PDB file of C-alpha atoms in Angstrom:
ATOM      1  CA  UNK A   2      66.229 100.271  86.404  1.00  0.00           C
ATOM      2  CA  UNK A   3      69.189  98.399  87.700  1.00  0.00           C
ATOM      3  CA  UNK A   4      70.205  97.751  91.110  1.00  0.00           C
ATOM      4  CA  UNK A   5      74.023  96.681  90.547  1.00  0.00           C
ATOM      5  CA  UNK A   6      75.703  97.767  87.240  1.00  0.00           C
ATOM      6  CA  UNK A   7      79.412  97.103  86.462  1.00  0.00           C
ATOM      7  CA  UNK A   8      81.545  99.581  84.413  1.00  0.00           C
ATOM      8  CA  UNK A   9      84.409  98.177  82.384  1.00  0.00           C
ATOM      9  CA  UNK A  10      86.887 100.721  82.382  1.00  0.00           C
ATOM     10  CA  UNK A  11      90.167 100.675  80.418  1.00  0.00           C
ATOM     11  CA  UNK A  12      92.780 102.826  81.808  1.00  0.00           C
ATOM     12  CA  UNK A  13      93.585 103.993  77.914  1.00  0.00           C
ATOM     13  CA  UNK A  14      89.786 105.061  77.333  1.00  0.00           C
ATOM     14  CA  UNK A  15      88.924 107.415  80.341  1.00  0.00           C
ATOM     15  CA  UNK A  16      87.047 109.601  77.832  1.00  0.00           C
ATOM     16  CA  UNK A  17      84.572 106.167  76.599  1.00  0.00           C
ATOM     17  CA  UNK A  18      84.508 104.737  80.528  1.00  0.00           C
ATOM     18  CA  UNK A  19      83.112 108.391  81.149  1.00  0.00           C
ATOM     19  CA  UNK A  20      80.573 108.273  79.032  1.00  0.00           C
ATOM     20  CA  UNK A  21      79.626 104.577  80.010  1.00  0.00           C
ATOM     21  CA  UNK A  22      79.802 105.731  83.585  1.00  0.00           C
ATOM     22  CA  UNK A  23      77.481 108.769  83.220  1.00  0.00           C
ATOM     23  CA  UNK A  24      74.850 106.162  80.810  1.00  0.00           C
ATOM     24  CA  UNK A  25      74.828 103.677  83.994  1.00  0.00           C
ATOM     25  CA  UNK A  26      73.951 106.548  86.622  1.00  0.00           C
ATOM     26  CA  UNK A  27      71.335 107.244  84.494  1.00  0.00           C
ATOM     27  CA  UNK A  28      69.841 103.419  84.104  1.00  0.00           C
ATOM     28  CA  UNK A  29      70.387 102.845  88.323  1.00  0.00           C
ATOM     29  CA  UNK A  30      67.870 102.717  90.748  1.00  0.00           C
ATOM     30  CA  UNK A  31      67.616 104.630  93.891  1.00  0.00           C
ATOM     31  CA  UNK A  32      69.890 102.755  96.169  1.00  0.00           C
ATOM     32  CA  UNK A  33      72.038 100.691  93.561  1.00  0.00           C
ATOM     33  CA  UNK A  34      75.201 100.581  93.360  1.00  0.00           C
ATOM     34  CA  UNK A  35      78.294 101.003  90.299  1.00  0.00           C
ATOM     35  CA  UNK A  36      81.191  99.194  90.246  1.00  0.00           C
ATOM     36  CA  UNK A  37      84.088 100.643  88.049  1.00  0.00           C
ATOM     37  CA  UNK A  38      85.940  97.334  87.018  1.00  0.00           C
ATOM     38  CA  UNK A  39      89.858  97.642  85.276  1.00  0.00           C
ATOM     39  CA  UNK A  40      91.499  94.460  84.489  1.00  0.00           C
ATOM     40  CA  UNK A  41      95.496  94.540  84.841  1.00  0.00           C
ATOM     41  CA  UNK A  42      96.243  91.695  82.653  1.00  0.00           C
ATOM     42  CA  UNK A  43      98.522  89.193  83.569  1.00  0.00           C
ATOM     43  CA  UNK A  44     102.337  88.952  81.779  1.00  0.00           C
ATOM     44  CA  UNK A  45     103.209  86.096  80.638  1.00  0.00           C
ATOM     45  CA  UNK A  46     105.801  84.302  82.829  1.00  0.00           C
ATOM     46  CA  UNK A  47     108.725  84.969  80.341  1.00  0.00           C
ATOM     47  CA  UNK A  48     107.863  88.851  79.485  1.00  0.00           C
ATOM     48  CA  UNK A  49     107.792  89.160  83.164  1.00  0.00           C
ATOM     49  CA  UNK A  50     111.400  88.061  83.999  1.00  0.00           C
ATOM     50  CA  UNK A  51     112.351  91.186  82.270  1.00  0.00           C
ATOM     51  CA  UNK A  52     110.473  93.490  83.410  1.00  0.00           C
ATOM     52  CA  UNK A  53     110.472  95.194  86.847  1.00  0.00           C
ATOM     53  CA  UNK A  54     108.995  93.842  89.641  1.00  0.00           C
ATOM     54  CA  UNK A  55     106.663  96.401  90.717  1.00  0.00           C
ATOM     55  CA  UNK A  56     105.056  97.011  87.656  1.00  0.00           C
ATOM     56  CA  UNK A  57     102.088  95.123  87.709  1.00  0.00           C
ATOM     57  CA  UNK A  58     101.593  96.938  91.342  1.00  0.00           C
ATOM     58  CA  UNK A  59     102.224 100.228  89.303  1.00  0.00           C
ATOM     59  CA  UNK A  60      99.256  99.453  86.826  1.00  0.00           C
ATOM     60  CA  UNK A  61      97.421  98.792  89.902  1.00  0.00           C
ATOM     61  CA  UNK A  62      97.684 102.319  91.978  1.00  0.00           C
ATOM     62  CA  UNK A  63      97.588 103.994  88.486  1.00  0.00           C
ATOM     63  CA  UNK A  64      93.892 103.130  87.758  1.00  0.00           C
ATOM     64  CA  UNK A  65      92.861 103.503  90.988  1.00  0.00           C
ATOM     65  CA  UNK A  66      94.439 106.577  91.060  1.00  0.00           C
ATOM     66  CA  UNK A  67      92.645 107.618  87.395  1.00  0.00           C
ATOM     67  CA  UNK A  68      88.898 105.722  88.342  1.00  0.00           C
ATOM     68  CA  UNK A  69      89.178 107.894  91.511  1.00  0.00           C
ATOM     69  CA  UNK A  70      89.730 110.666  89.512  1.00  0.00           C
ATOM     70  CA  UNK A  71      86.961 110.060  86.813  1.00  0.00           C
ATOM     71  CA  UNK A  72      84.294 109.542  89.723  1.00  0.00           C
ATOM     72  CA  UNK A  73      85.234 112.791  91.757  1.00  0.00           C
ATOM     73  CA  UNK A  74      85.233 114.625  88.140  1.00  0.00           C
ATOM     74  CA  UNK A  75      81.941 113.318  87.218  1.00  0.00           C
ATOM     75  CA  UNK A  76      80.074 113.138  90.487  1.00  0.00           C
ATOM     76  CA  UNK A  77      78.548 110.136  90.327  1.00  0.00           C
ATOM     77  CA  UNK A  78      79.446 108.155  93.069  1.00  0.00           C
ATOM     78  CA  UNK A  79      80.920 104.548  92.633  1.00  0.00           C
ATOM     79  CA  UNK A  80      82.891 101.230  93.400  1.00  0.00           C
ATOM     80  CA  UNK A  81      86.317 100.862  92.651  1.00  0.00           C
ATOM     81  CA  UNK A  82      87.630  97.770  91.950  1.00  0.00           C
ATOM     82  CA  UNK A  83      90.655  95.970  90.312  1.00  0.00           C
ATOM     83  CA  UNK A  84      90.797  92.757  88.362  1.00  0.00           C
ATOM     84  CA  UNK A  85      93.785  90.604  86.863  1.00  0.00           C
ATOM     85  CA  UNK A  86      93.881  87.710  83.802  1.00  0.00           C
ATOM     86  CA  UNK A  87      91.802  88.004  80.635  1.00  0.00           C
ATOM     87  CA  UNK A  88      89.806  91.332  80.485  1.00  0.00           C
ATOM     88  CA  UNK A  89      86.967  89.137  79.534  1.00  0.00           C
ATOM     89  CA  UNK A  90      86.914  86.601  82.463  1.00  0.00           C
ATOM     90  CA  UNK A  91      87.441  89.264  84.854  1.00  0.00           C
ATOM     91  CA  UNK A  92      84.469  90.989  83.986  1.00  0.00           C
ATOM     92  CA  UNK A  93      81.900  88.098  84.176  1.00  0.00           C
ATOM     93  CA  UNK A  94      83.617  86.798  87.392  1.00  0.00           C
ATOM     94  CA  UNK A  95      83.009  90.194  88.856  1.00  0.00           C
ATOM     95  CA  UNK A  96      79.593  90.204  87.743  1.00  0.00           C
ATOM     96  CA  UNK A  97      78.910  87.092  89.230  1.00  0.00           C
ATOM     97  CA  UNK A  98      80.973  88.332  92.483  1.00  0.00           C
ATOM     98  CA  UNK A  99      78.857  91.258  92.732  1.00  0.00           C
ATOM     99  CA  UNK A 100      75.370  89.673  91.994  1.00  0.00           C
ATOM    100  CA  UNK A 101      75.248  92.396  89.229  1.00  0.00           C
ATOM    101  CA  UNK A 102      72.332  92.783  86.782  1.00  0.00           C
ATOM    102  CA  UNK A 103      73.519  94.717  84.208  1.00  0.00           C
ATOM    103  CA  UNK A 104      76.775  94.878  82.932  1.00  0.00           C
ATOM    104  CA  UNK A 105      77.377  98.307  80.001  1.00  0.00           C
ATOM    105  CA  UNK A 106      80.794  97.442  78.398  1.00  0.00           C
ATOM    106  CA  UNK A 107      82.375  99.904  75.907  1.00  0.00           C
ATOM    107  CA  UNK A 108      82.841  98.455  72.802  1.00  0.00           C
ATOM    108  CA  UNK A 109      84.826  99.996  70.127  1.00  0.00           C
ATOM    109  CA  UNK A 110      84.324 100.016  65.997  1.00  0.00           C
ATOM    110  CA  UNK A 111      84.908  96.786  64.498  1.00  0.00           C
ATOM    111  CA  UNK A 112      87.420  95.603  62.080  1.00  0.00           C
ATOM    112  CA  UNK A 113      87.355  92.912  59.984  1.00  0.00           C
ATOM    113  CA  UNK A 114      89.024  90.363  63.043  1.00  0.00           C
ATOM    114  CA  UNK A 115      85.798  91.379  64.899  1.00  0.00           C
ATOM    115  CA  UNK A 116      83.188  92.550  62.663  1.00  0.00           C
ATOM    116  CA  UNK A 117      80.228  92.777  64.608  1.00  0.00           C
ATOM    117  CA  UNK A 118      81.556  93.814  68.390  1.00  0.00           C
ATOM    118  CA  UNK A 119      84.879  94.127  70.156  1.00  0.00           C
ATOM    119  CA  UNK A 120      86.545  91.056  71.084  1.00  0.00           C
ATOM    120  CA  UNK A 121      86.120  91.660  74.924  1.00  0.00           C
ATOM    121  CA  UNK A 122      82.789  92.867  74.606  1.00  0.00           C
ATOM    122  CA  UNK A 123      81.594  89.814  72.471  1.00  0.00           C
ATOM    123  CA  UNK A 124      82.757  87.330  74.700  1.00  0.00           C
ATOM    124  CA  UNK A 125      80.935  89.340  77.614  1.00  0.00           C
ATOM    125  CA  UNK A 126      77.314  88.997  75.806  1.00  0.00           C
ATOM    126  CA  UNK A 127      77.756  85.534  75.212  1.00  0.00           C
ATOM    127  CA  UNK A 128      78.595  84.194  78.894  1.00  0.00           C
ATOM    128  CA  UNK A 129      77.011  86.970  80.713  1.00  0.00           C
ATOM    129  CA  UNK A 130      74.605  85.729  83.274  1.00  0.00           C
ATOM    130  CA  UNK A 131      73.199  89.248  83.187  1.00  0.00           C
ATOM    131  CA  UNK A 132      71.946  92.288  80.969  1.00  0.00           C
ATOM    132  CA  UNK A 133      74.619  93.354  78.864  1.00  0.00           C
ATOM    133  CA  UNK A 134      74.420  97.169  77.196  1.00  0.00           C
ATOM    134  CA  UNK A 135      77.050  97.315  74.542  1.00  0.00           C
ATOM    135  CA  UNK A 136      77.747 100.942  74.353  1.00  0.00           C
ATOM    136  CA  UNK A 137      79.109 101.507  70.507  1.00  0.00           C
ATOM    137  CA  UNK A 138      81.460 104.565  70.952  1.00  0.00           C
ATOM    138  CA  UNK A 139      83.683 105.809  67.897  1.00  0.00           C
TER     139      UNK A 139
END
């Protein structure tokens, strides 16, 4: 059982961050805690003259808006919280920030550019300072 568990979500997947959700209620202790994790990723500097200001600010409120939504839907009660930059980066820094031992990260079937996991998801098991639980969804 784990005491601290972060939950990759991407705003785009609600239906695989459910599932991941529901598997790390399921692998927590009495007591521990889940922390649902989206990453807004940055824009580079000269996409983002073009665009609007408050977008990124829009991404924000929109998954907390939606992870607020998936945890009052499912029941299971958990963290909220918003990262920015590489998905990747944010995930392990928040896992570090959060003293976390197990992180479950969705991972997606594999093409040919990433045969064995996701992209994200494989450069989460190889810098992860924690348990990592690839959850293969299809």
């Amino acid at each position: 059982m784990y005491k601290r568990i972060i939950v990759p979500i991407e705003i785009g997947g609600l239906d695989r961050g459910e599932k991941a959700l529901r598997k790390a209620s399921t692998l927590l202790e009495k007591g521990g805690e889940i922390i649902l994790l989206n990453v807004v990723e940055d824009v580079p500097t000269y996409v983002a003259i073009d665009l609007p200001p408050e977008l990124r600010q829009n991404a924000i409120d929109d998954a907390e808006q939606k992870l607020g939504m998936l945890i009052r839907t499912s029941g299971i009660p958990a963290m909220i919280e918003i990262g920015h930059g590489r998905p990747a980066h944010s995930i392990l820094a928040a896992a570090e920030a959060h003293d976390a031992d197990l992180i479950i990260v969705a991972s997606h079937i594999p093409d040919f550019s990433n045969y064995f996991i996701g992209a994200t998801a494989d450069r989460v098991v190889r810098h992860a300072k924690c348990s990592v639980l690839v959850d293969r969804q299809r």
